[in-house]
Coordinates of C-alpha atoms and ligand atoms in Angstrom, one line a residue:
X1 CA -6.5 11.7 -31.0
X2 CA -8.1 8.3 -29.8
X3 CA -11.3 7.2 -31.4
X4 CA -14.4 8.0 -29.4
X5 CA -16.2 5.0 -27.9
X6 CA -19.1 4.3 -25.7
X7 CA -18.5 4.9 -22.0
X8 CA -18.5 1.2 -20.9
X9 CA -16.0 0.5 -23.7
X10 CA -13.8 3.3 -22.4
X11 CA -13.5 1.5 -19.1
X12 CA -13.0 -2.0 -20.5
X13 CA -9.6 -3.6 -20.1
X14 CA -10.6 -6.6 -22.4
X15 CA -7.5 -7.9 -24.2
X16 CA -5.1 -5.8 -22.1
X17 CA -2.3 -7.1 -20.0
X18 CA -1.4 -5.7 -16.5
X19 CA 1.2 -6.1 -13.9
X20 CA 0.4 -5.1 -10.3
X21 CA 3.3 -5.2 -7.7
X22 CA 2.6 -5.8 -4.0
X23 CA -0.3 -7.7 -5.7
X24 CA -0.8 -10.6 -3.3
X25 CA -2.7 -8.6 -0.6
X26 CA -4.1 -5.3 0.4
X27 CA -4.6 -2.5 -2.2
X28 CA -2.7 -4.3 -4.9
X29 CA -4.8 -7.3 -4.7
X30 CA -8.1 -5.3 -4.8
X31 CA -6.8 -3.3 -7.8
X32 CA -5.8 -6.5 -9.6
X33 CA -9.3 -7.9 -9.0
X34 CA -10.8 -4.8 -10.5
X35 CA -8.6 -4.9 -13.6
X36 CA -9.4 -8.6 -14.1
X37 CA -13.0 -7.9 -13.7
X38 CA -12.7 -5.2 -16.4
X39 CA -11.3 -7.9 -18.6
X40 CA -7.4 -7.7 -18.2
X41 CA -5.0 -10.5 -17.7
X42 CA -3.3 -9.3 -14.5
X43 CA 0.1 -10.5 -13.3
X44 CA 0.2 -10.0 -9.5
X45 CA 3.8 -9.8 -8.3
X46 CA 4.9 -10.0 -4.7
X47 CA 7.9 -11.1 -2.6
X48 CA 8.4 -14.9 -2.9
X49 CA 6.4 -16.4 -0.1
X50 CA 3.8 -19.0 0.3
X51 CA 0.4 -17.7 -0.9
X52 CA -1.7 -16.7 2.0
X53 CA -5.4 -17.0 2.5
X54 CA -6.3 -13.9 0.8
X55 CA -4.6 -15.1 -2.5
X56 CA -6.5 -18.4 -2.3
X57 CA -9.7 -16.5 -1.8
X58 CA -8.8 -14.5 -4.9
X59 CA -8.1 -17.7 -7.0
X60 CA -11.6 -19.1 -6.2
X61 CA -13.1 -15.7 -7.1
X62 CA -11.2 -15.6 -10.3
X63 CA -12.4 -19.0 -11.2
X64 CA -16.0 -17.7 -11.0
X65 CA -15.6 -14.7 -13.3
X66 CA -18.7 -14.7 -15.5
X67 CA -18.1 -15.7 -19.2
X68 CA -17.1 -14.4 -21.6
X69 CA -14.9 -12.2 -19.4
X70 CA -11.4 -12.4 -20.7
X71 CA -9.8 -11.4 -17.4
X72 CA -7.7 -13.7 -15.2
X73 CA -5.1 -13.4 -12.4
X74 CA -1.6 -14.8 -12.6
X75 CA 0.7 -15.3 -9.7
X76 CA 4.3 -14.3 -10.0
X77 CA 6.9 -13.6 -7.4
X78 CA 9.8 -11.2 -7.4
X79 CA 11.5 -8.4 -5.6
X80 CA 10.9 -4.8 -6.9
X81 CA 14.3 -3.6 -5.7
X82 CA 16.1 -6.1 -8.1
X83 CA 16.2 -4.1 -11.5
X84 CA 17.4 -6.8 -13.6
X85 CA 14.9 -9.3 -12.2
X86 CA 12.1 -6.8 -12.7
X87 CA 13.1 -6.2 -16.4
X88 CA 13.2 -10.0 -16.9
X89 CA 9.8 -10.6 -15.3
X90 CA 8.1 -8.2 -17.7
X91 CA 10.0 -9.5 -20.7
X92 CA 8.7 -13.0 -19.8
X93 CA 5.1 -11.6 -19.4
X94 CA 5.5 -10.0 -22.8
X95 CA 6.9 -13.2 -24.3
X96 CA 3.9 -15.1 -23.1
X97 CA 1.0 -12.6 -23.5
X98 CA 2.4 -10.5 -26.4
X99 CA 2.0 -7.2 -24.7
X100 CA 1.9 -5.1 -21.6
X101 CA -0.6 -2.3 -21.3
X102 CA -0.9 -1.4 -17.6
X103 CA 1.6 -1.3 -14.8
X104 CA 0.6 -0.5 -11.2
X105 CA 3.9 0.0 -9.2
X106 CA 2.2 -0.5 -5.9
X107 CA 4.6 -2.4 -3.6
X108 CA 5.7 -0.4 -0.7
X109 CA 6.8 -0.7 3.0
X110 CA 6.4 1.3 6.2
X111 CA 8.9 1.4 9.0
X112 CA 8.2 3.7 12.0
X113 CA 10.9 5.2 14.3
X114 CA 11.4 8.8 15.8
X115 CA 13.1 11.0 13.1
X116 CA 16.1 11.8 15.3
X117 CA 16.8 8.1 15.9
X118 CA 15.8 6.6 12.5
X119 CA 18.1 3.8 11.8
X120 CA 20.2 4.0 8.5
X121 CA 19.5 0.6 7.3
X122 CA 15.8 1.1 7.7
X123 CA 15.9 4.5 5.9
X124 CA 17.8 2.9 3.0
X125 CA 15.5 -0.1 2.8
X126 CA 12.3 2.1 2.7
X127 CA 13.8 4.3 0.0
X128 CA 15.0 1.2 -1.9
X129 CA 11.5 -0.4 -2.1
X130 CA 9.3 2.7 -2.2
X131 CA 11.4 4.8 -4.7
X132 CA 13.9 2.7 -6.6
X133 CA 11.5 -0.4 -6.6
X134 CA 8.8 1.8 -8.1
X135 CA 11.2 3.1 -10.8
X136 CA 12.5 -0.3 -11.7
X137 CA 8.9 -1.5 -12.0
X138 CA 8.0 1.4 -14.2
X139 CA 11.1 1.0 -16.3
X140 CA 10.4 -2.8 -16.9
X141 CA 7.0 -2.0 -18.2
X142 CA 7.8 1.3 -19.9
X143 CA 10.7 -0.3 -21.9
X144 CA 8.3 -3.0 -23.3
X145 CA 5.6 -0.5 -24.0
X146 CA 8.0 1.8 -26.0
X147 CA 9.4 -1.3 -27.9
X148 CA 6.0 -2.5 -28.8
X149 CA 4.6 1.0 -29.6
X150 CA 1.9 0.6 -27.0
X151 CA 0.3 3.6 -25.4
X152 CA 0.4 2.2 -21.9
X153 CA -0.5 3.5 -18.4
X154 CA 1.9 3.4 -15.6
X155 CA 0.3 4.0 -12.2
X156 CA 2.3 4.5 -9.0
X157 CA 0.8 4.2 -5.5
X158 CA 2.1 7.2 -3.6
X159 CA 0.4 8.3 -0.4
X160 CA -1.2 11.4 1.2
X161 CA 2.0 11.2 3.4
X162 CA 3.9 12.4 0.4
X163 CA 2.0 15.7 0.5
X164 CA 1.0 16.3 4.2
X165 CA 2.5 15.4 7.5
X166 CA 1.2 14.4 10.9
X167 CA 3.2 14.8 14.2
X168 CA 2.2 11.4 15.4
X169 CA 3.4 9.5 12.2
X170 CA 7.0 8.8 13.1
X171 CA 7.7 7.7 9.5
X172 CA 10.2 10.1 8.1
X173 CA 11.6 7.6 5.5
X174 CA 8.1 6.6 4.3
X175 CA 6.9 10.2 4.0
X176 CA 10.2 11.2 2.2
X177 CA 9.9 8.3 -0.1
X178 CA 6.3 9.1 -1.1
X179 CA 7.2 12.7 -1.7
X180 CA 10.1 11.6 -4.0
X181 CA 7.7 9.2 -5.8
X182 CA 5.3 12.0 -6.7
X183 CA 8.1 14.0 -8.3
X184 CA 9.5 10.8 -10.0
X185 CA 6.1 10.3 -11.6
X186 CA 5.8 13.8 -12.8
X187 CA 9.3 13.7 -14.3
X188 CA 8.6 10.3 -16.0
X189 CA 5.2 11.6 -17.3
X190 CA 6.8 14.4 -19.1
X191 CA 9.6 12.3 -20.6
X192 CA 7.3 9.6 -21.7
X193 CA 4.4 11.6 -22.9
X194 CA 5.9 12.0 -26.5
X195 CA 6.0 8.0 -26.6
X196 CA 2.3 8.0 -25.7
X197 CA 2.9 6.4 -22.3
X198 CA 1.1 8.0 -19.4
X199 CA 2.4 8.0 -15.8
X200 CA 0.1 9.0 -12.9
X201 CA 0.0 8.5 -9.2
X202 CA -2.7 7.6 -6.7
X203 CA -2.4 8.9 -3.1
X204 CA -4.4 6.8 -0.7
X205 CA -5.4 8.3 2.7
X206 CA -5.5 5.8 5.7
X207 CA -6.6 2.4 4.3
X208 CA -7.2 -0.6 6.6
X209 CA -4.7 -3.2 5.4
X210 CA -2.0 -5.4 6.8
X211 CA 0.4 -2.4 6.6
X212 CA -1.7 -0.1 8.7
X213 CA -3.3 -3.0 10.9
X214 CA 0.3 -3.6 12.3
X215 CA 0.1 -0.3 14.3
X216 CA -3.6 0.5 14.4
X217 CA -4.5 -2.8 16.2
X218 CA -1.7 -2.7 18.7
X219 CA -2.0 0.8 20.1
X220 CA -5.2 1.3 22.2
X221 CA -7.4 4.2 21.0
X222 CA -5.3 4.9 17.9
X223 CA -7.9 3.6 15.5
X224 CA -10.6 6.1 16.8
X225 CA -8.1 8.9 16.9
X226 CA -6.8 8.4 13.3
X227 CA -10.2 7.8 11.8
X228 CA -11.2 11.2 13.0
X229 CA -8.4 12.8 11.0
X230 CA -10.3 13.1 7.8
X231 CA -13.6 14.8 7.1
X232 CA -15.3 11.5 6.4
X233 CA -14.4 10.2 9.8
X234 CA -13.4 6.6 8.8
X235 CA -10.6 4.6 7.2
X236 CA -10.8 3.7 3.6
X237 CA -11.2 0.1 2.4
X238 CA -8.6 -1.4 -0.1
X239 CA -11.4 -2.0 -2.6
X240 CA -12.1 1.8 -2.6
X241 CA -8.9 2.3 -4.6
X242 CA -10.2 0.2 -7.5
X243 CA -12.1 2.9 -9.2
X244 CA -9.3 5.4 -9.4
X245 CA -6.9 2.7 -10.6
X246 CA -9.3 1.4 -13.2
X247 CA -9.9 4.9 -14.6
X248 CA -6.1 5.7 -14.8
X249 CA -5.5 2.4 -16.5
X250 CA -8.3 2.8 -19.0
X251 CA -8.9 4.8 -22.2
X252 CA -11.1 6.9 -20.0
X253 CA -8.0 8.8 -18.9
X254 CA -6.1 9.1 -22.3
X255 CA -5.5 12.8 -21.7
X256 CA -4.4 12.4 -18.1
X257 CA -0.6 12.2 -17.3
X258 CA 1.6 13.5 -14.5
X259 CA -1.5 13.8 -12.2
X260 CA -2.0 12.6 -8.6
X261 CA -5.4 11.3 -7.6
X262 CA -6.2 11.6 -3.9
X263 CA -8.3 8.8 -2.5
X264 CA -8.1 10.0 1.2
X265 CA -11.6 10.7 2.5
X266 CA -10.8 14.4 2.0
X267 CA -7.8 14.4 4.5
X268 CA -5.5 16.4 2.2
X269 CA -8.3 19.0 1.8
X270 CA -8.8 19.5 5.6
Ligands
NAD1 P1 0.3 -4.2 2.3 O1 1.4 -4.3 3.3 O2 -1.0 -4.8 2.7 O3 0.8 -4.7 0.8 C1 2.0 -4.4 0.3 C2 2.5 -5.5 -0.5 O4 3.8 -5.1 -1.1 C3 2.8 -6.8 0.3 O5 2.1 -7.8 -0.2 C4 4.3 -6.9 0.3 O6 4.7 -8.3 0.4 C5 4.7 -6.3 -1.0 N1 6.1 -5.9 -1.1 C6 6.8 -5.2 0.0 N2 8.1 -5.1 -0.5 C7 8.2 -5.7 -1.7 C8 9.3 -5.9 -2.7 N3 10.5 -5.5 -2.4 N4 8.9 -6.5 -3.8 C9 7.7 -6.9 -4.1 N5 6.6 -6.9 -3.3 C10 6.8 -6.2 -2.0 O7 0.2 -2.7 2.1 P2 -1.0 -1.8 1.4 O8 -1.7 -1.0 2.4 O9 -1.8 -2.7 0.5 O10 -0.1 -0.8 0.5 C11 0.0 -0.9 -0.9 C12 0.7 0.5 -1.3 O11 -0.2 1.5 -0.9 C13 2.0 0.8 -0.6 O12 2.8 1.4 -1.6 C14 1.6 1.7 0.4 O13 2.8 2.6 0.8 C15 0.5 2.5 -0.2 N6 -0.3 3.2 0.8 C16 -1.0 2.5 1.7 C17 -1.8 3.2 2.6 C18 -2.7 2.5 3.7 O14 -3.2 3.3 4.5 N7 -2.7 1.2 3.7 C19 -2.0 4.6 2.6 C20 -1.2 5.2 1.6 C21 -0.4 4.6 0.7

């Protein structure tokens, strides 16, 4: 069993290396910040595109981390649906940093359409990113953790939509993908436990990010309606995912694998 340490030491990620996909904005970016603040070197991977304003804000924030914090953020581009490329990205990180301890497979997409009309191409694309892409990310990190004998932590961003449904959602592919992801994580957790690698999921509720803004801000009255759908009566902020992710990444969660942590304002409990 792991050595017992003080509580702050349990939650420290000093000298750890992490990868966060979908890490240039939204939940991924906030979690990456949390990991870096806890001392980790964090590689933020996202689709190749010019860094937007939020990334620049992060860079200036990262430059102001108080010494002697060992944490920093690195920008890396890639597509999680490209298995070979993902394996290579993590190989390169390990070549440079010598290790990989934490992997947050967080990249995901949402496409809305009525279930009876849902276009085949969109269905395949959502499954490709949200299921296969998460698997390829987890493989890329897990292979290196196994090779190096590292008791790493793999975290996947699922969704409450993998567990509950809502008649107004019109997101059959998304809900199906997140449900598949929950079972994928449990299966990987059981297979990788003997190697000391933990696999867990976080299921966020409704979080106000670019993904949800795209429909919340365009349909009048929808914000009010949807924020009333959980007992706390509001949306979550992306930074409210930091705590759960940090705990799962840290030595505070060494006996936790195959679990799903809901961060949903109580919506699944309602
Ligand atoms: P977001 O759209 O703000 O960020 C997602 C990021 O993933 C984007 O930067 C995007 O470029 C990236 N991405 C998409 N496809 C990719 C690919 N093929 N390769 C690499 N990167 C890719 O969304 P968010 O709200 O921050 O969502 C993050 C995760 O949380 C997603 O998996 C999402 O399904 C999940 N989630 C979000 C909510 C919510 O309410 N926002 C709720 C539950 C779950």
